[in-house]
């Protein structure tokens, strides 16, 4: 607790001498702001940072870079309003290097990310690009300065939301769920090459609701 109703932790980034914990603080006013904590291997607090962006600035995950961290999620200018992807670069001491939003008048969010071979941050999430309530997988490649290198949407009929991305042989695997009309969700798995071109996609599930929440790389190059 700080001056709000409570805090949550969403993700832990494993770093050489400890962990970066990424989450949110909920204020009595209904506002949300990002909450980032660095601890050492013994759990001792190194520093803590609150990050605000609009009425709602919510963080879902983070990435360790060569000189700090990038944390990301969504931001909105009003409670319950349309959201944009929000990313913040921090140095190793928790100082803000830059804070950027991506997107316009549609709902978008970044839920997971990886560091690419050339040092970019590849963020995965979802966007309602047509504004019709149906989402697509969304990949956003940003460089050292937070500038967009490329961004792509993936989907078709129904609604698709991506929750996690992992490195894989020849590219990346992105996982989430897909919902067609009023049916229950199935898990949806998408593989792209390093430039974001689709290699294959598959849905997995039965008659009830299924969703893939996390992906990690296996020793044989799969996920």
PDB file of C-alpha atoms in Angstrom:
ATOM      1  CA  UNK A   1       0.000   0.000   0.000  1.00  0.00           C
ATOM      2  CA  UNK A   2       1.100   3.529  -0.802  1.00  0.00           C
ATOM      3  CA  UNK A   3      -1.674   6.158  -1.016  1.00  0.00           C
ATOM      4  CA  UNK A   4      -4.068   3.831  -2.820  1.00  0.00           C
ATOM      5  CA  UNK A   5      -6.306   0.885  -2.086  1.00  0.00           C
ATOM      6  CA  UNK A   6      -3.718  -1.744  -2.912  1.00  0.00           C
ATOM      7  CA  UNK A   7      -1.088  -3.054  -5.270  1.00  0.00           C
ATOM      8  CA  UNK A   8      -0.654  -6.082  -7.503  1.00  0.00           C
ATOM      9  CA  UNK A   9       2.383  -7.716  -9.090  1.00  0.00           C
ATOM     10  CA  UNK A  10       1.962  -9.089 -12.606  1.00  0.00           C
ATOM     11  CA  UNK A  11       5.428 -10.181 -13.709  1.00  0.00           C
ATOM     12  CA  UNK A  12       8.968 -10.794 -12.443  1.00  0.00           C
ATOM     13  CA  UNK A  13      11.997 -10.136 -14.672  1.00  0.00           C
ATOM     14  CA  UNK A  14      14.960 -12.331 -13.679  1.00  0.00           C
ATOM     15  CA  UNK A  15      18.147 -10.225 -13.671  1.00  0.00           C
ATOM     16  CA  UNK A  16      21.726 -11.038 -12.643  1.00  0.00           C
ATOM     17  CA  UNK A  17      21.562  -9.687  -9.093  1.00  0.00           C
ATOM     18  CA  UNK A  18      17.862 -10.022  -8.328  1.00  0.00           C
ATOM     19  CA  UNK A  19      14.465  -9.318  -9.868  1.00  0.00           C
ATOM     20  CA  UNK A  20      12.444  -6.512 -11.374  1.00  0.00           C
ATOM     21  CA  UNK A  21       8.819  -6.790 -10.221  1.00  0.00           C
ATOM     22  CA  UNK A  22       6.183  -5.215 -12.470  1.00  0.00           C
ATOM     23  CA  UNK A  23       2.625  -4.432 -11.414  1.00  0.00           C
ATOM     24  CA  UNK A  24       0.132  -1.716 -10.544  1.00  0.00           C
ATOM     25  CA  UNK A  25      -1.183   0.459  -7.772  1.00  0.00           C
ATOM     26  CA  UNK A  26      -4.931   1.132  -7.487  1.00  0.00           C
ATOM     27  CA  UNK A  27      -5.945   4.543  -6.140  1.00  0.00           C
ATOM     28  CA  UNK A  28      -9.094   5.370  -4.184  1.00  0.00           C
ATOM     29  CA  UNK A  29     -10.098   7.696  -7.053  1.00  0.00           C
ATOM     30  CA  UNK A  30     -10.330   4.744  -9.452  1.00  0.00           C
ATOM     31  CA  UNK A  31      -7.101   5.663 -11.196  1.00  0.00           C
ATOM     32  CA  UNK A  32      -4.385   3.068 -11.854  1.00  0.00           C
ATOM     33  CA  UNK A  33      -0.668   3.685 -12.121  1.00  0.00           C
ATOM     34  CA  UNK A  34       2.271   1.417 -12.793  1.00  0.00           C
ATOM     35  CA  UNK A  35       4.262  -0.005  -9.891  1.00  0.00           C
ATOM     36  CA  UNK A  36       7.854  -1.208 -10.476  1.00  0.00           C
ATOM     37  CA  UNK A  37      10.173  -2.584  -7.776  1.00  0.00           C
ATOM     38  CA  UNK A  38      13.757  -3.803  -7.973  1.00  0.00           C
ATOM     39  CA  UNK A  39      14.919  -6.258  -5.312  1.00  0.00           C
ATOM     40  CA  UNK A  40      18.182  -8.147  -4.836  1.00  0.00           C
ATOM     41  CA  UNK A  41      18.585 -11.918  -4.550  1.00  0.00           C
ATOM     42  CA  UNK A  42      17.850 -11.735  -0.810  1.00  0.00           C
ATOM     43  CA  UNK A  43      14.575  -9.856  -1.405  1.00  0.00           C
ATOM     44  CA  UNK A  44      15.888  -6.511  -0.142  1.00  0.00           C
ATOM     45  CA  UNK A  45      14.392  -3.406  -1.781  1.00  0.00           C
ATOM     46  CA  UNK A  46      16.770  -1.575  -4.146  1.00  0.00           C
ATOM     47  CA  UNK A  47      14.292   0.976  -5.490  1.00  0.00           C
ATOM     48  CA  UNK A  48      10.605   1.480  -6.169  1.00  0.00           C
ATOM     49  CA  UNK A  49       8.959   3.531  -8.910  1.00  0.00           C
ATOM     50  CA  UNK A  50       5.397   4.674  -9.596  1.00  0.00           C
ATOM     51  CA  UNK A  51       4.618   5.442 -13.225  1.00  0.00           C
ATOM     52  CA  UNK A  52       1.570   7.442 -14.330  1.00  0.00           C
ATOM     53  CA  UNK A  53       0.071   7.851 -17.802  1.00  0.00           C
ATOM     54  CA  UNK A  54      -3.410   9.316 -18.170  1.00  0.00           C
ATOM     55  CA  UNK A  55      -6.175   8.232 -15.814  1.00  0.00           C
ATOM     56  CA  UNK A  56      -5.204   4.586 -16.217  1.00  0.00           C
ATOM     57  CA  UNK A  57      -1.604   3.524 -16.715  1.00  0.00           C
ATOM     58  CA  UNK A  58      -1.479  -0.245 -16.250  1.00  0.00           C
ATOM     59  CA  UNK A  59       1.623  -2.433 -16.591  1.00  0.00           C
ATOM     60  CA  UNK A  60       1.540  -6.125 -17.495  1.00  0.00           C
ATOM     61  CA  UNK A  61       5.171  -7.120 -18.070  1.00  0.00           C
ATOM     62  CA  UNK A  62       8.770  -6.026 -18.648  1.00  0.00           C
ATOM     63  CA  UNK A  63      12.051  -6.800 -20.415  1.00  0.00           C
ATOM     64  CA  UNK A  64      15.658  -6.406 -19.263  1.00  0.00           C
ATOM     65  CA  UNK A  65      17.774  -4.528 -21.848  1.00  0.00           C
ATOM     66  CA  UNK A  66      21.535  -3.978 -22.005  1.00  0.00           C
ATOM     67  CA  UNK A  67      21.264  -0.713 -20.030  1.00  0.00           C
ATOM     68  CA  UNK A  68      18.034  -0.949 -18.084  1.00  0.00           C
ATOM     69  CA  UNK A  69      14.471  -2.120 -18.562  1.00  0.00           C
ATOM     70  CA  UNK A  70      11.385  -1.591 -20.688  1.00  0.00           C
ATOM     71  CA  UNK A  71       8.014  -2.070 -18.941  1.00  0.00           C
ATOM     72  CA  UNK A  72       4.724  -1.975 -20.819  1.00  0.00           C
ATOM     73  CA  UNK A  73       0.962  -2.367 -20.752  1.00  0.00           C
ATOM     74  CA  UNK A  74      -1.820   0.066 -21.607  1.00  0.00           C
ATOM     75  CA  UNK A  75      -2.900   3.615 -20.884  1.00  0.00           C
ATOM     76  CA  UNK A  76      -6.258   5.358 -21.047  1.00  0.00           C
ATOM     77  CA  UNK A  77      -7.261   8.980 -20.614  1.00  0.00           C
ATOM     78  CA  UNK A  78     -10.494   8.077 -18.794  1.00  0.00           C
ATOM     79  CA  UNK A  79     -11.668   5.259 -16.521  1.00  0.00           C
ATOM     80  CA  UNK A  80     -13.056   2.541 -18.801  1.00  0.00           C
ATOM     81  CA  UNK A  81     -12.076   4.496 -21.928  1.00  0.00           C
ATOM     82  CA  UNK A  82     -10.221   3.338 -25.040  1.00  0.00           C
ATOM     83  CA  UNK A  83      -6.632   2.316 -24.343  1.00  0.00           C
ATOM     84  CA  UNK A  84      -3.301   2.642 -26.150  1.00  0.00           C
ATOM     85  CA  UNK A  85      -0.154   0.550 -25.822  1.00  0.00           C
ATOM     86  CA  UNK A  86       2.097   2.180 -23.209  1.00  0.00           C
ATOM     87  CA  UNK A  87       5.835   1.512 -22.854  1.00  0.00           C
ATOM     88  CA  UNK A  88       8.392   3.062 -20.495  1.00  0.00           C
ATOM     89  CA  UNK A  89      12.194   2.792 -20.638  1.00  0.00           C
ATOM     90  CA  UNK A  90      13.936   2.854 -17.234  1.00  0.00           C
ATOM     91  CA  UNK A  91      17.652   2.970 -16.516  1.00  0.00           C
ATOM     92  CA  UNK A  92      19.220   0.568 -13.997  1.00  0.00           C
ATOM     93  CA  UNK A  93      18.433   3.006 -11.146  1.00  0.00           C
ATOM     94  CA  UNK A  94      14.747   3.292 -12.079  1.00  0.00           C
ATOM     95  CA  UNK A  95      14.928   6.720 -13.712  1.00  0.00           C
ATOM     96  CA  UNK A  96      12.572   7.232 -16.674  1.00  0.00           C
ATOM     97  CA  UNK A  97      14.479   7.532 -19.971  1.00  0.00           C
ATOM     98  CA  UNK A  98      11.343   7.782 -22.109  1.00  0.00           C
ATOM     99  CA  UNK A  99       7.629   7.076 -21.919  1.00  0.00           C
ATOM    100  CA  UNK A 100       5.659   6.458 -25.128  1.00  0.00           C
ATOM    101  CA  UNK A 101       2.132   5.511 -26.163  1.00  0.00           C
ATOM    102  CA  UNK A 102       1.180   3.800 -29.413  1.00  0.00           C
ATOM    103  CA  UNK A 103      -2.236   3.717 -31.033  1.00  0.00           C
ATOM    104  CA  UNK A 104      -5.147   6.022 -31.661  1.00  0.00           C
ATOM    105  CA  UNK A 105      -8.843   5.827 -30.916  1.00  0.00           C
ATOM    106  CA  UNK A 106      -9.040   2.029 -30.605  1.00  0.00           C
ATOM    107  CA  UNK A 107      -8.446  -0.384 -27.735  1.00  0.00           C
ATOM    108  CA  UNK A 108      -4.858  -1.678 -27.674  1.00  0.00           C
ATOM    109  CA  UNK A 109      -2.616  -3.285 -25.054  1.00  0.00           C
ATOM    110  CA  UNK A 110       0.824  -4.928 -24.790  1.00  0.00           C
ATOM    111  CA  UNK A 111       0.836  -8.027 -22.567  1.00  0.00           C
ATOM    112  CA  UNK A 112       4.234  -9.680 -23.160  1.00  0.00           C
ATOM    113  CA  UNK A 113       7.560  -9.008 -24.852  1.00  0.00           C
ATOM    114  CA  UNK A 114      11.008 -10.276 -25.804  1.00  0.00           C
ATOM    115  CA  UNK A 115      14.350  -8.678 -26.614  1.00  0.00           C
ATOM    116  CA  UNK A 116      15.267  -9.260 -30.258  1.00  0.00           C
ATOM    117  CA  UNK A 117      18.720 -10.125 -31.597  1.00  0.00           C
ATOM    118  CA  UNK A 118      19.385  -6.504 -32.596  1.00  0.00           C
ATOM    119  CA  UNK A 119      18.276  -5.069 -29.239  1.00  0.00           C
ATOM    120  CA  UNK A 120      14.738  -4.030 -30.161  1.00  0.00           C
ATOM    121  CA  UNK A 121      11.780  -4.820 -27.926  1.00  0.00           C
ATOM    122  CA  UNK A 122       9.099  -6.935 -29.599  1.00  0.00           C
ATOM    123  CA  UNK A 123       5.808  -6.485 -27.758  1.00  0.00           C
ATOM    124  CA  UNK A 124       2.782  -8.757 -28.145  1.00  0.00           C
ATOM    125  CA  UNK A 125      -0.811  -7.952 -27.255  1.00  0.00           C
ATOM    126  CA  UNK A 126      -4.028  -7.103 -28.996  1.00  0.00           C
ATOM    127  CA  UNK A 127      -5.849  -4.265 -30.730  1.00  0.00           C
ATOM    128  CA  UNK A 128      -9.407  -3.522 -31.807  1.00  0.00           C
ATOM    129  CA  UNK A 129      -8.155  -1.963 -35.034  1.00  0.00           C
ATOM    130  CA  UNK A 130     -11.595  -1.801 -36.671  1.00  0.00           C
ATOM    131  CA  UNK A 131     -13.312  -0.452 -33.566  1.00  0.00           C
ATOM    132  CA  UNK A 132     -15.996  -3.142 -33.756  1.00  0.00           C
ATOM    133  CA  UNK A 133     -15.259  -4.947 -30.493  1.00  0.00           C
ATOM    134  CA  UNK A 134     -13.304  -7.749 -32.203  1.00  0.00           C
ATOM    135  CA  UNK A 135      -9.602  -7.880 -31.424  1.00  0.00           C
ATOM    136  CA  UNK A 136      -6.559  -9.077 -33.375  1.00  0.00           C
ATOM    137  CA  UNK A 137      -3.163 -10.271 -32.204  1.00  0.00           C
ATOM    138  CA  UNK A 138      -0.847  -7.236 -32.262  1.00  0.00           C
ATOM    139  CA  UNK A 139       2.956  -7.242 -32.565  1.00  0.00           C
ATOM    140  CA  UNK A 140       4.906  -4.007 -32.118  1.00  0.00           C
ATOM    141  CA  UNK A 141       8.676  -3.790 -32.672  1.00  0.00           C
ATOM    142  CA  UNK A 142      10.225  -0.698 -31.028  1.00  0.00           C
ATOM    143  CA  UNK A 143      13.878   0.334 -31.078  1.00  0.00           C
ATOM    144  CA  UNK A 144      16.265   1.698 -28.434  1.00  0.00           C
ATOM    145  CA  UNK A 145      14.593   5.133 -28.536  1.00  0.00           C
ATOM    146  CA  UNK A 146      11.044   3.799 -28.468  1.00  0.00           C
ATOM    147  CA  UNK A 147      10.418   4.451 -32.162  1.00  0.00           C
ATOM    148  CA  UNK A 148       8.301   1.955 -34.094  1.00  0.00           C
ATOM    149  CA  UNK A 149      10.327  -0.314 -36.404  1.00  0.00           C
ATOM    150  CA  UNK A 150       7.285  -2.290 -37.554  1.00  0.00           C
ATOM    151  CA  UNK A 151       3.887  -3.329 -36.299  1.00  0.00           C
ATOM    152  CA  UNK A 152       1.450  -5.979 -37.551  1.00  0.00           C
ATOM    153  CA  UNK A 153      -1.983  -7.325 -36.683  1.00  0.00           C
ATOM    154  CA  UNK A 154      -2.975 -10.982 -37.080  1.00  0.00           C
ATOM    155  CA  UNK A 155      -6.434 -12.444 -37.085  1.00  0.00           C
ATOM    156  CA  UNK A 156      -9.559 -12.792 -39.112  1.00  0.00           C
ATOM    157  CA  UNK A 157     -13.072 -13.815 -38.273  1.00  0.00           C
ATOM    158  CA  UNK A 158     -13.973 -13.354 -34.621  1.00  0.00           C
ATOM    159  CA  UNK A 159     -11.728 -11.960 -31.909  1.00  0.00           C
ATOM    160  CA  UNK A 160      -8.120 -12.893 -31.080  1.00  0.00           C
ATOM    161  CA  UNK A 161      -6.106 -11.708 -28.045  1.00  0.00           C
ATOM    162  CA  UNK A 162      -2.393 -12.435 -27.516  1.00  0.00           C
ATOM    163  CA  UNK A 163      -1.083 -12.842 -23.960  1.00  0.00           C
ATOM    164  CA  UNK A 164       2.470 -14.124 -24.355  1.00  0.00           C
ATOM    165  CA  UNK A 165       5.371 -14.304 -26.822  1.00  0.00           C
ATOM    166  CA  UNK A 166       8.506 -16.474 -26.795  1.00  0.00           C
ATOM    167  CA  UNK A 167      11.563 -16.838 -28.989  1.00  0.00           C
ATOM    168  CA  UNK A 168      11.554 -19.941 -31.185  1.00  0.00           C
ATOM    169  CA  UNK A 169      13.727 -21.391 -33.925  1.00  0.00           C
ATOM    170  CA  UNK A 170      13.405 -19.081 -36.924  1.00  0.00           C
ATOM    171  CA  UNK A 171      11.241 -16.485 -35.200  1.00  0.00           C
ATOM    172  CA  UNK A 172       8.687 -16.163 -32.418  1.00  0.00           C
ATOM    173  CA  UNK A 173       5.632 -17.993 -31.113  1.00  0.00           C
ATOM    174  CA  UNK A 174       2.694 -15.905 -29.893  1.00  0.00           C
ATOM    175  CA  UNK A 175      -0.145 -17.442 -27.857  1.00  0.00           C
ATOM    176  CA  UNK A 176      -3.556 -16.309 -26.662  1.00  0.00           C
ATOM    177  CA  UNK A 177      -7.130 -17.138 -27.528  1.00  0.00           C
ATOM    178  CA  UNK A 178      -9.650 -16.896 -30.357  1.00  0.00           C
ATOM    179  CA  UNK A 179     -13.419 -16.547 -30.138  1.00  0.00           C
ATOM    180  CA  UNK A 180     -15.744 -17.014 -33.098  1.00  0.00           C
ATOM    181  CA  UNK A 181     -19.186 -15.364 -32.787  1.00  0.00           C
ATOM    182  CA  UNK A 182     -20.771 -16.516 -29.499  1.00  0.00           C
ATOM    183  CA  UNK A 183     -18.737 -19.707 -29.159  1.00  0.00           C
ATOM    184  CA  UNK A 184     -16.339 -20.471 -26.291  1.00  0.00           C
ATOM    185  CA  UNK A 185     -12.697 -19.485 -26.752  1.00  0.00           C
ATOM    186  CA  UNK A 186     -10.000 -21.791 -28.088  1.00  0.00           C
ATOM    187  CA  UNK A 187      -6.274 -21.338 -27.560  1.00  0.00           C
ATOM    188  CA  UNK A 188      -4.639 -19.770 -30.623  1.00  0.00           C
ATOM    189  CA  UNK A 189      -0.958 -20.245 -31.455  1.00  0.00           C
ATOM    190  CA  UNK A 190       0.813 -18.136 -34.094  1.00  0.00           C
ATOM    191  CA  UNK A 191       4.387 -18.434 -35.345  1.00  0.00           C
ATOM    192  CA  UNK A 192       6.069 -15.554 -37.187  1.00  0.00           C
ATOM    193  CA  UNK A 193       9.571 -15.048 -38.559  1.00  0.00           C
ATOM    194  CA  UNK A 194      11.913 -12.338 -37.255  1.00  0.00           C
ATOM    195  CA  UNK A 195      10.263  -9.744 -39.516  1.00  0.00           C
ATOM    196  CA  UNK A 196       6.747 -10.602 -38.406  1.00  0.00           C
ATOM    197  CA  UNK A 197       5.685 -12.661 -41.418  1.00  0.00           C
ATOM    198  CA  UNK A 198       3.267 -15.503 -40.610  1.00  0.00           C
ATOM    199  CA  UNK A 199       4.774 -19.003 -40.766  1.00  0.00           C
ATOM    200  CA  UNK A 200       1.763 -20.896 -39.374  1.00  0.00           C
ATOM    201  CA  UNK A 201      -1.130 -20.640 -36.950  1.00  0.00           C
ATOM    202  CA  UNK A 202      -3.245 -23.230 -35.109  1.00  0.00           C
ATOM    203  CA  UNK A 203      -6.229 -23.253 -32.762  1.00  0.00           C
ATOM    204  CA  UNK A 204      -6.332 -25.783 -29.931  1.00  0.00           C
ATOM    205  CA  UNK A 205      -9.280 -26.625 -27.697  1.00  0.00           C
ATOM    206  CA  UNK A 206     -12.427 -28.592 -27.025  1.00  0.00           C
ATOM    207  CA  UNK A 207     -16.077 -27.776 -26.441  1.00  0.00           C
ATOM    208  CA  UNK A 208     -15.398 -25.638 -23.361  1.00  0.00           C
ATOM    209  CA  UNK A 209     -13.364 -22.438 -23.024  1.00  0.00           C
ATOM    210  CA  UNK A 210      -9.606 -22.701 -23.622  1.00  0.00           C
ATOM    211  CA  UNK A 211      -6.893 -20.042 -23.600  1.00  0.00           C
ATOM    212  CA  UNK A 212      -3.087 -19.982 -23.677  1.00  0.00           C
ATOM    213  CA  UNK A 213      -1.681 -17.587 -21.070  1.00  0.00           C
ATOM    214  CA  UNK A 214       2.096 -18.094 -21.289  1.00  0.00           C
ATOM    215  CA  UNK A 215       4.761 -19.399 -23.671  1.00  0.00           C
ATOM    216  CA  UNK A 216       8.411 -20.261 -23.046  1.00  0.00           C
ATOM    217  CA  UNK A 217      11.205 -21.650 -25.227  1.00  0.00           C
ATOM    218  CA  UNK A 218      12.056 -25.360 -25.002  1.00  0.00           C
ATOM    219  CA  UNK A 219      15.539 -26.832 -25.336  1.00  0.00           C
ATOM    220  CA  UNK A 220      14.817 -28.266 -28.801  1.00  0.00           C
ATOM    221  CA  UNK A 221      13.909 -24.844 -30.207  1.00  0.00           C
ATOM    222  CA  UNK A 222      10.160 -25.232 -29.862  1.00  0.00           C
ATOM    223  CA  UNK A 223       7.825 -23.769 -27.243  1.00  0.00           C
TER     224      UNK A 223
END
